[in-house]
Structure formats: structure tokens, C-alpha cells
Tab-separated table of C-alpha atoms in Angstrom:
chain	number	residue	atom	x	y	z
A	1	UNK	CA	34.799	0.301	-55.890
A	2	UNK	CA	32.613	-3.441	-56.175
A	3	UNK	CA	32.657	-5.608	-53.560
A	4	UNK	CA	33.331	-9.934	-54.519
A	5	UNK	CA	30.037	-12.128	-54.746
A	6	UNK	CA	30.864	-13.089	-51.059
A	7	UNK	CA	31.410	-9.747	-49.023
A	8	UNK	CA	28.305	-9.060	-50.776
A	9	UNK	CA	25.143	-7.945	-48.319
A	10	UNK	CA	22.897	-11.997	-49.166
A	11	UNK	CA	18.847	-9.595	-49.320
A	12	UNK	CA	16.169	-11.725	-49.098
A	13	UNK	CA	12.290	-10.234	-50.269
A	14	UNK	CA	9.284	-11.736	-48.486
A	15	UNK	CA	6.289	-10.733	-49.889
A	16	UNK	CA	2.685	-12.044	-50.085
A	17	UNK	CA	-1.185	-10.612	-50.467
A	18	UNK	CA	-2.460	-9.439	-47.568
A	19	UNK	CA	-2.779	-12.027	-44.650
A	20	UNK	CA	-0.989	-14.627	-46.792
A	21	UNK	CA	0.800	-15.631	-43.487
A	22	UNK	CA	4.758	-13.753	-44.694
A	23	UNK	CA	4.867	-12.579	-40.458
A	24	UNK	CA	4.434	-15.654	-39.333
A	25	UNK	CA	7.178	-16.998	-42.271
A	26	UNK	CA	9.847	-14.133	-40.655
A	27	UNK	CA	9.322	-14.930	-37.298
A	28	UNK	CA	9.924	-19.141	-37.842
A	29	UNK	CA	13.050	-18.001	-40.118
A	30	UNK	CA	14.192	-15.599	-36.675
A	31	UNK	CA	13.226	-17.961	-34.500
A	32	UNK	CA	15.191	-21.307	-35.810
A	33	UNK	CA	18.076	-22.133	-34.841
A	34	UNK	CA	20.434	-21.435	-37.858
A	35	UNK	CA	23.446	-18.951	-36.343
A	36	UNK	CA	23.250	-16.312	-39.263
A	37	UNK	CA	21.900	-12.633	-37.757
A	38	UNK	CA	19.297	-11.035	-39.979
A	39	UNK	CA	18.855	-7.572	-40.092
A	40	UNK	CA	15.121	-6.833	-40.538
A	41	UNK	CA	12.775	-4.301	-42.787
A	42	UNK	CA	9.308	-4.126	-42.345
A	43	UNK	CA	6.934	-2.326	-44.479
A	44	UNK	CA	3.453	-1.790	-43.519
A	45	UNK	CA	0.364	-0.245	-45.372
A	46	UNK	CA	-0.709	2.684	-43.316
A	47	UNK	CA	0.142	5.508	-41.109
A	48	UNK	CA	0.433	2.968	-37.408
A	49	UNK	CA	3.082	0.077	-38.043
A	50	UNK	CA	1.908	-2.931	-36.223
A	51	UNK	CA	4.198	-6.002	-37.610
A	52	UNK	CA	6.926	-4.893	-35.619
A	53	UNK	CA	4.803	-5.975	-32.454
A	54	UNK	CA	4.170	-9.253	-34.014
A	55	UNK	CA	7.854	-9.461	-34.594
A	56	UNK	CA	9.331	-12.518	-31.551
A	57	UNK	CA	11.656	-10.831	-29.415
A	58	UNK	CA	15.236	-11.027	-31.090
A	59	UNK	CA	18.604	-9.480	-31.066
A	60	UNK	CA	17.470	-8.512	-34.592
A	61	UNK	CA	17.693	-5.101	-35.474
A	62	UNK	CA	14.290	-4.405	-37.253
A	63	UNK	CA	13.261	-1.064	-39.248
A	64	UNK	CA	10.176	0.468	-39.518
A	65	UNK	CA	8.707	2.059	-43.364
A	66	UNK	CA	5.134	2.707	-42.490
A	67	UNK	CA	2.412	4.974	-44.534
A	68	UNK	CA	3.300	4.233	-48.275
A	69	UNK	CA	4.447	0.662	-49.983
A	70	UNK	CA	7.999	0.602	-50.164
A	71	UNK	CA	7.871	-0.338	-54.171
A	72	UNK	CA	6.281	3.455	-54.636
A	73	UNK	CA	6.763	6.546	-52.050
A	74	UNK	CA	9.348	4.773	-49.821
A	75	UNK	CA	11.778	3.305	-51.750
A	76	UNK	CA	13.743	5.944	-51.672
A	77	UNK	CA	13.486	4.765	-47.454
A	78	UNK	CA	14.145	1.166	-48.180
A	79	UNK	CA	17.662	2.332	-50.235
A	80	UNK	CA	18.640	4.660	-47.012
A	81	UNK	CA	18.071	2.223	-45.274
A	82	UNK	CA	20.215	-0.610	-46.931
A	83	UNK	CA	23.171	1.891	-47.157
A	84	UNK	CA	23.286	2.720	-43.104
A	85	UNK	CA	23.197	-1.359	-43.135
A	86	UNK	CA	26.041	-1.666	-45.380
A	87	UNK	CA	27.761	0.373	-42.921
A	88	UNK	CA	27.648	-2.318	-40.169
A	89	UNK	CA	28.588	-5.151	-42.008
A	90	UNK	CA	29.587	-7.405	-40.118
A	91	UNK	CA	26.585	-7.169	-37.429
A	92	UNK	CA	25.032	-8.618	-40.246
A	93	UNK	CA	24.792	-11.902	-41.960
A	94	UNK	CA	22.119	-11.313	-44.386
A	95	UNK	CA	18.614	-8.976	-44.412
A	96	UNK	CA	15.269	-10.044	-44.910
A	97	UNK	CA	12.657	-7.400	-46.093
A	98	UNK	CA	8.848	-8.316	-45.630
A	99	UNK	CA	6.322	-5.571	-48.265
A	100	UNK	CA	3.362	-4.831	-47.307
A	101	UNK	CA	0.717	-6.634	-48.669
A	102	UNK	CA	-0.035	-4.627	-51.047
A	103	UNK	CA	3.441	-4.280	-53.032
A	104	UNK	CA	4.579	-5.378	-56.473
A	105	UNK	CA	8.029	-7.093	-56.383
A	106	UNK	CA	9.133	-5.768	-59.395
A	107	UNK	CA	10.244	-2.360	-57.908
A	108	UNK	CA	11.802	-3.736	-54.565
A	109	UNK	CA	13.718	-6.108	-57.280
A	110	UNK	CA	14.796	-3.100	-59.005
A	111	UNK	CA	16.670	-0.994	-56.248
A	112	UNK	CA	19.063	-3.833	-55.988
A	113	UNK	CA	19.463	-3.847	-59.950
A	114	UNK	CA	19.416	-0.082	-60.588
A	115	UNK	CA	20.521	1.870	-57.707
A	116	UNK	CA	24.320	1.752	-58.549
A	117	UNK	CA	25.526	1.510	-54.876
A	118	UNK	CA	22.967	-1.018	-53.559
A	119	UNK	CA	23.981	-3.119	-56.522
A	120	UNK	CA	27.807	-3.598	-55.894
A	121	UNK	CA	26.927	-4.088	-52.629
A	122	UNK	CA	24.230	-6.072	-52.353
A	123	UNK	CA	23.112	-9.694	-53.567
A	124	UNK	CA	19.053	-10.395	-54.032
A	125	UNK	CA	18.945	-13.592	-52.574
A	126	UNK	CA	15.488	-14.341	-53.366
A	127	UNK	CA	12.088	-13.206	-53.273
A	128	UNK	CA	9.816	-15.691	-51.475
A	129	UNK	CA	5.976	-15.190	-52.094
A	130	UNK	CA	3.668	-16.720	-49.513
A	131	UNK	CA	0.119	-17.605	-51.232
A	132	UNK	CA	-2.684	-17.800	-48.476
A	133	UNK	CA	-3.919	-20.829	-50.394
A	134	UNK	CA	-7.646	-20.185	-48.571
A	135	UNK	CA	-8.272	-16.884	-50.563
A	136	UNK	CA	-5.787	-17.068	-53.703
A	137	UNK	CA	-7.749	-17.674	-55.756
A	138	UNK	CA	-10.343	-14.924	-54.514
A	139	UNK	CA	-7.469	-12.847	-54.752
A	140	UNK	CA	-6.546	-12.867	-58.294
A	141	UNK	CA	-9.541	-12.405	-59.599
A	142	UNK	CA	-9.976	-8.635	-57.431
A	143	UNK	CA	-6.407	-7.786	-57.417
A	144	UNK	CA	-3.768	-7.081	-59.589
A	145	UNK	CA	-0.857	-7.120	-56.891
A	146	UNK	CA	-1.864	-11.047	-55.731
A	147	UNK	CA	-0.935	-12.034	-59.763
A	148	UNK	CA	2.360	-9.841	-59.396
A	149	UNK	CA	3.309	-11.630	-56.140
A	150	UNK	CA	3.202	-14.739	-57.917
A	151	UNK	CA	5.824	-14.081	-60.370
A	152	UNK	CA	9.051	-14.761	-58.618
A	153	UNK	CA	10.112	-17.742	-57.203
A	154	UNK	CA	10.437	-20.106	-54.585
A	155	UNK	CA	6.603	-19.801	-53.258
A	156	UNK	CA	4.770	-21.668	-49.993
A	157	UNK	CA	1.216	-22.043	-50.889
A	158	UNK	CA	0.439	-21.716	-47.166
A	159	UNK	CA	-2.714	-22.194	-45.123
A	160	UNK	CA	-3.613	-25.806	-47.254
A	161	UNK	CA	-4.935	-27.348	-44.072
A	162	UNK	CA	-8.143	-24.936	-44.356
A	163	UNK	CA	-8.364	-26.128	-48.385
A	164	UNK	CA	-9.360	-29.855	-49.691
A	165	UNK	CA	-7.362	-31.227	-52.303
A	166	UNK	CA	-9.224	-30.981	-55.235
A	167	UNK	CA	-9.021	-26.783	-54.097
A	168	UNK	CA	-5.357	-26.883	-53.207
A	169	UNK	CA	-4.797	-28.368	-56.762
A	170	UNK	CA	-7.026	-25.704	-58.591
A	171	UNK	CA	-4.772	-23.008	-57.121
A	172	UNK	CA	-1.450	-24.667	-57.577
A	173	UNK	CA	-3.257	-24.965	-61.393
A	174	UNK	CA	-3.932	-21.033	-61.470
A	175	UNK	CA	0.105	-20.383	-59.831
A	176	UNK	CA	1.631	-22.038	-62.863
A	177	UNK	CA	-0.851	-20.623	-65.099
A	178	UNK	CA	0.739	-17.152	-63.899
A	179	UNK	CA	4.426	-18.832	-63.559
A	180	UNK	CA	5.096	-21.941	-65.218
A	181	UNK	CA	7.555	-22.650	-63.420
A	182	UNK	CA	7.405	-21.913	-60.221
A	183	UNK	CA	9.147	-23.447	-57.307
A	184	UNK	CA	5.625	-24.758	-55.389
A	185	UNK	CA	5.420	-25.415	-51.484
A	186	UNK	CA	3.077	-26.771	-49.694
A	187	UNK	CA	3.055	-24.827	-46.057
A	188	UNK	CA	0.830	-25.337	-42.810
A	189	UNK	CA	1.538	-21.779	-40.787
A	190	UNK	CA	4.555	-21.242	-43.021
A	191	UNK	CA	6.347	-24.547	-42.080
A	192	UNK	CA	8.474	-25.359	-45.027
A	193	UNK	CA	12.061	-26.224	-44.470
A	194	UNK	CA	14.009	-23.188	-44.643
A	195	UNK	CA	16.973	-24.942	-46.214
A	196	UNK	CA	14.468	-25.204	-49.410
A	197	UNK	CA	13.173	-21.184	-49.558
A	198	UNK	CA	17.129	-19.717	-47.895
A	199	UNK	CA	20.375	-19.734	-49.145
A	200	UNK	CA	19.552	-21.504	-52.429
A	201	UNK	CA	20.401	-18.527	-54.273
A	202	UNK	CA	16.533	-19.408	-55.781
A	203	UNK	CA	16.741	-15.227	-57.702
A	204	UNK	CA	17.240	-15.995	-61.204
A	205	UNK	CA	16.867	-12.830	-62.832
A	206	UNK	CA	16.754	-14.250	-66.626
A	207	UNK	CA	13.827	-16.782	-65.279
A	208	UNK	CA	11.958	-14.288	-63.966
A	209	UNK	CA	12.337	-11.799	-66.715
A	210	UNK	CA	10.891	-14.649	-69.278
A	211	UNK	CA	7.467	-14.738	-67.333
A	212	UNK	CA	7.379	-10.722	-66.884
A	213	UNK	CA	9.371	-9.222	-69.467
A	214	UNK	CA	8.823	-5.521	-67.881
A	215	UNK	CA	9.901	-7.048	-64.638
A	216	UNK	CA	12.785	-4.458	-63.887
A	217	UNK	CA	11.432	-1.456	-66.188
A	218	UNK	CA	12.049	1.565	-64.835
A	219	UNK	CA	8.687	3.115	-66.157
A	220	UNK	CA	7.294	-0.162	-64.559
A	221	UNK	CA	3.724	2.144	-63.132
A	222	UNK	CA	2.334	0.289	-59.636
A	223	UNK	CA	-1.152	1.374	-58.882
A	224	UNK	CA	-3.090	0.138	-56.031
A	225	UNK	CA	-6.335	-0.380	-56.085
A	226	UNK	CA	-7.699	2.744	-54.916
A	227	UNK	CA	-10.913	1.059	-52.905
A	228	UNK	CA	-8.576	0.140	-50.196
A	229	UNK	CA	-7.885	2.205	-48.566
A	230	UNK	CA	-6.566	1.205	-43.852
A	231	UNK	CA	-7.453	3.407	-41.158
A	232	UNK	CA	-6.355	2.574	-37.222
A	233	UNK	CA	-7.452	2.758	-34.172
A	234	UNK	CA	-5.835	2.863	-31.224
A	235	UNK	CA	-6.484	3.406	-27.854
A	236	UNK	CA	-4.631	3.576	-23.208
A	237	UNK	CA	-8.027	2.684	-21.652
A	238	UNK	CA	-7.940	-1.452	-20.628
A	239	UNK	CA	-10.315	-3.247	-22.669
A	240	UNK	CA	-12.740	-5.482	-21.580
A	241	UNK	CA	-12.059	-9.265	-23.200
A	242	UNK	CA	-15.526	-9.889	-22.383
A	243	UNK	CA	-17.145	-7.195	-24.649
A	244	UNK	CA	-14.809	-7.127	-27.032
A	245	UNK	CA	-13.779	-10.472	-28.111
A	246	UNK	CA	-18.046	-11.073	-29.442
A	247	UNK	CA	-17.546	-7.337	-30.716
A	248	UNK	CA	-14.693	-8.687	-32.879
A	249	UNK	CA	-16.437	-11.618	-34.007
A	250	UNK	CA	-19.447	-9.310	-35.273
A	251	UNK	CA	-17.317	-7.793	-37.134
A	252	UNK	CA	-15.964	-10.089	-38.596
A	253	UNK	CA	-18.396	-11.617	-39.586
A	254	UNK	CA	-20.836	-8.905	-40.511
A	255	UNK	CA	-18.321	-6.802	-42.965
A	256	UNK	CA	-15.143	-10.541	-43.406
A	257	UNK	CA	-15.908	-10.061	-47.948
A	258	UNK	CA	-14.150	-7.046	-47.697
A	259	UNK	CA	-12.080	-7.355	-44.263
A	260	UNK	CA	-8.631	-8.208	-47.199
A	261	UNK	CA	-6.604	-7.395	-43.344
A	262	UNK	CA	-7.223	-7.060	-39.981
A	263	UNK	CA	-4.289	-7.152	-37.310
A	264	UNK	CA	-3.805	-5.910	-34.025
A	265	UNK	CA	-2.277	-5.440	-30.328
A	266	UNK	CA	-4.598	-5.096	-27.372
A	267	UNK	CA	-4.361	-4.278	-23.567
A	268	UNK	CA	-6.702	-6.297	-21.961
A	269	UNK	CA	-8.371	-5.362	-18.398
A	270	UNK	CA	-5.794	-6.734	-15.441
A	271	UNK	CA	-3.584	-9.075	-18.420
A	272	UNK	CA	-0.290	-8.510	-17.703
A	273	UNK	CA	0.091	-10.184	-21.487
A	274	UNK	CA	-0.693	-8.557	-24.328
A	275	UNK	CA	-3.099	-10.541	-26.610
A	276	UNK	CA	-2.403	-10.124	-30.519
A	277	UNK	CA	-5.870	-10.908	-32.661
A	278	UNK	CA	-5.718	-11.300	-36.590
A	279	UNK	CA	-8.451	-11.845	-39.187
A	280	UNK	CA	-8.543	-12.534	-42.840
A	281	UNK	CA	-12.032	-11.853	-44.517
A	282	UNK	CA	-13.553	-14.010	-41.699
A	283	UNK	CA	-10.637	-15.965	-40.547
A	284	UNK	CA	-10.045	-14.676	-36.833
A	285	UNK	CA	-8.143	-15.370	-34.500
A	286	UNK	CA	-5.993	-14.581	-31.248
A	287	UNK	CA	-3.956	-15.468	-28.550
A	288	UNK	CA	-1.687	-14.371	-25.683
A	289	UNK	CA	1.660	-12.710	-27.086
A	290	UNK	CA	5.110	-11.473	-24.830
A	291	UNK	CA	4.089	-9.931	-21.536
A	292	UNK	CA	4.172	-6.111	-21.299
A	293	UNK	CA	7.615	-4.693	-20.622
A	294	UNK	CA	8.296	-2.952	-17.586
A	295	UNK	CA	7.448	0.930	-18.621
A	296	UNK	CA	6.407	0.097	-21.724
A	297	UNK	CA	2.987	1.831	-22.409
A	298	UNK	CA	0.193	-0.203	-22.937
A	299	UNK	CA	-1.501	1.179	-25.365
A	300	UNK	CA	-4.225	-0.936	-27.715
A	301	UNK	CA	-3.941	-0.995	-31.797
A	302	UNK	CA	-6.144	-2.745	-34.135
A	303	UNK	CA	-5.446	-1.887	-37.530
A	304	UNK	CA	-7.357	-2.698	-40.152
A	305	UNK	CA	-7.367	-2.994	-44.735
A	306	UNK	CA	-10.547	-3.464	-46.480
A	307	UNK	CA	-12.994	-2.049	-48.920
A	308	UNK	CA	-15.225	-0.250	-48.563
A	309	UNK	CA	-15.078	-1.096	-44.178
A	310	UNK	CA	-17.984	1.723	-42.436
A	311	UNK	CA	-15.303	3.390	-40.646
A	312	UNK	CA	-16.991	5.232	-38.223
A	313	UNK	CA	-18.970	2.179	-37.121
A	314	UNK	CA	-15.956	-0.270	-36.073
A	315	UNK	CA	-14.661	3.045	-34.363
A	316	UNK	CA	-17.835	3.605	-32.538
A	317	UNK	CA	-18.044	0.112	-31.382
A	318	UNK	CA	-14.777	-0.035	-30.510
A	319	UNK	CA	-14.572	3.532	-28.503
A	320	UNK	CA	-17.025	1.695	-26.242
A	321	UNK	CA	-15.272	-1.965	-26.564
A	322	UNK	CA	-18.368	-3.459	-28.133
A	323	UNK	CA	-20.807	-2.312	-25.514
A	324	UNK	CA	-24.800	-3.512	-26.313
A	325	UNK	CA	-25.646	-0.513	-28.292
A	326	UNK	CA	-22.823	-0.530	-31.371
A	327	UNK	CA	-23.266	-4.513	-31.370
A	328	UNK	CA	-27.121	-4.205	-31.753
A	329	UNK	CA	-25.876	-1.105	-34.758
A	330	UNK	CA	-24.648	-3.805	-36.160
A	331	UNK	CA	-27.102	-6.229	-36.229
A	332	UNK	CA	-29.547	-3.151	-37.794
């Protein structure tokens, strides 16, 4: 039997293009003192997940879906996870779904309306789009996924500190060309007040259908850009930061135009803390995270997502941990 509205599991979907800041917003939601318990579903583009390691260490239960896009091949996994959560409904107040940066949110939303069992037990509270103010204009010209992700609302225009006021206005104008009724919130590191994006019943299906009439079309055929590929690098050997850091900076500058996203967790020699490195195009940042746990295997992992990236060259450089001959090859 269908549940009463108050008994349904509220679901919030976080979407946005690669590197926009979805995990940053997710961590804010999980870290702030609001008294709610969340189940978290994370979808990644690639065989090895990194985002789960970038989520803050909380008591929330995290489910990973790898090696496929939530709007395509692993949609059935989403349904199974939700059904599993509903059997433990008393342990969670709500569910957060972080999609891969290449996901179209329409098929994800379809799941909560088209599948009978899911529709009876859940309520799609909101689809929140995180937009990268620094790179959005370029992404909209080259990636149809970035356009599809702007149909829902609200939208957090993130990284506004990296752009001039004129560029920020151009970004907002471009968003409104795609979604005229978008509720746009400007943010730096996703510092938008959470009460402006959560628990507001923000998902209005009728409004979304006005912007994109085929939003719930069961025949919606989402095709990814064939030029976008991912590969991962893994080693159990300790990384020398004096060699790795100059090398990854060189990679970022050399191939940043084609590097849509890079993220990784590293085990540096003599360092008891995990080091997290992330990049979007030529913007690179890294910092220490939590300590390595007792008994935890110290494995370094990097994931690259981009167009026409030279996997062999990058892999060779990573294996030798940025020895000088690798740097010379990059400069050749």
C-alpha cells in the first residue's frame, strides 16, 4: 500500500558537471548540526571510486555505485538500494544521492515517479544543481550533460570567487536562457545556506516539465560524449611528495584543457595522514585529510576523466613517481 506523504523517505539529488563541487556540498550537509540522519548514495564514472573517500567521516551509511552512470547502466542498482533503505526506514530521516558529473538528472528523477514501488515509498524533495562559475560557459558549449543538469532548480553557482563580476553575470544569463525560472544561489566552496536548498519541497515537476517537456519521457535516450573517458592509477608503494607534487602540477598545466576532472587519495612517505588531490582543468588543489586508520591499507589512487588524455604517458609518470625523465618527456 502507498505510504502517507509524511511517511515517505525524502530524497535529494545532487547533480552538476565534473568538478563543480557536489561532494563539497554533500560534506557540508553531513557536517552541519541539523539533527538529521542521512543515507548517502554516491555514483561515480569509472571502475574505482574516489568520492566515497572524500566524504567526511560520519555515522551516515554510504552506498557506492561504480562502473556506470546512474542515469544509464546502474539505474537498477539505485532502485535496489532504495528498496533496501526502505526496509530500515527508521534509521534514516532522508536520503542524499550524488550523481556522477556526466549524469542527466532526468532519468534519475524518472526513477522516483515511474517505478511503482519507489514512487509509493519515497518523495523526491529536490534536485540541486551545483554549477562551476569558472568553467560553466565552456562546458555548456562542449557537453550536453552540463545543459541537461540546469533544467532542475535550485542551482548553486559555485566558485564565484574565481570569476569577475561581469563573467558572473554572463554565467547567470546563460543559465536563465536554459532555465528561466531557476533559483540561483551564489556560493564559494558551496557555502550557500542549507535552509535555502534543503527541506523546501523545491522539486516542482510541473515547472520542470515547462522547461523540459520530455523530462519524464521513459524513452529518454541519454548518450555520453564518446570522447570523454576515464582511467585510474593505483599503487601500494609510498609516494615521494617531493617528486609527485611537481609532476602533478606539470600534468595539470600540460593537459588541463582536456582534463575535466582529476581526484585522488595518496599515501605519502612518512605521512600518517591521507593526502587528497583534486583538479578541474588547470585548477589544482591538495590538502591533508584524516589519518590512515589502524589496519587500513595505504593505497594511493588517482582517477582522471577527460578528453583524449595520454593515458600511457601519465601512467608511466605516476609509476616512477615523477622521476626527472618523466618530466622531460612531458616537456618534449
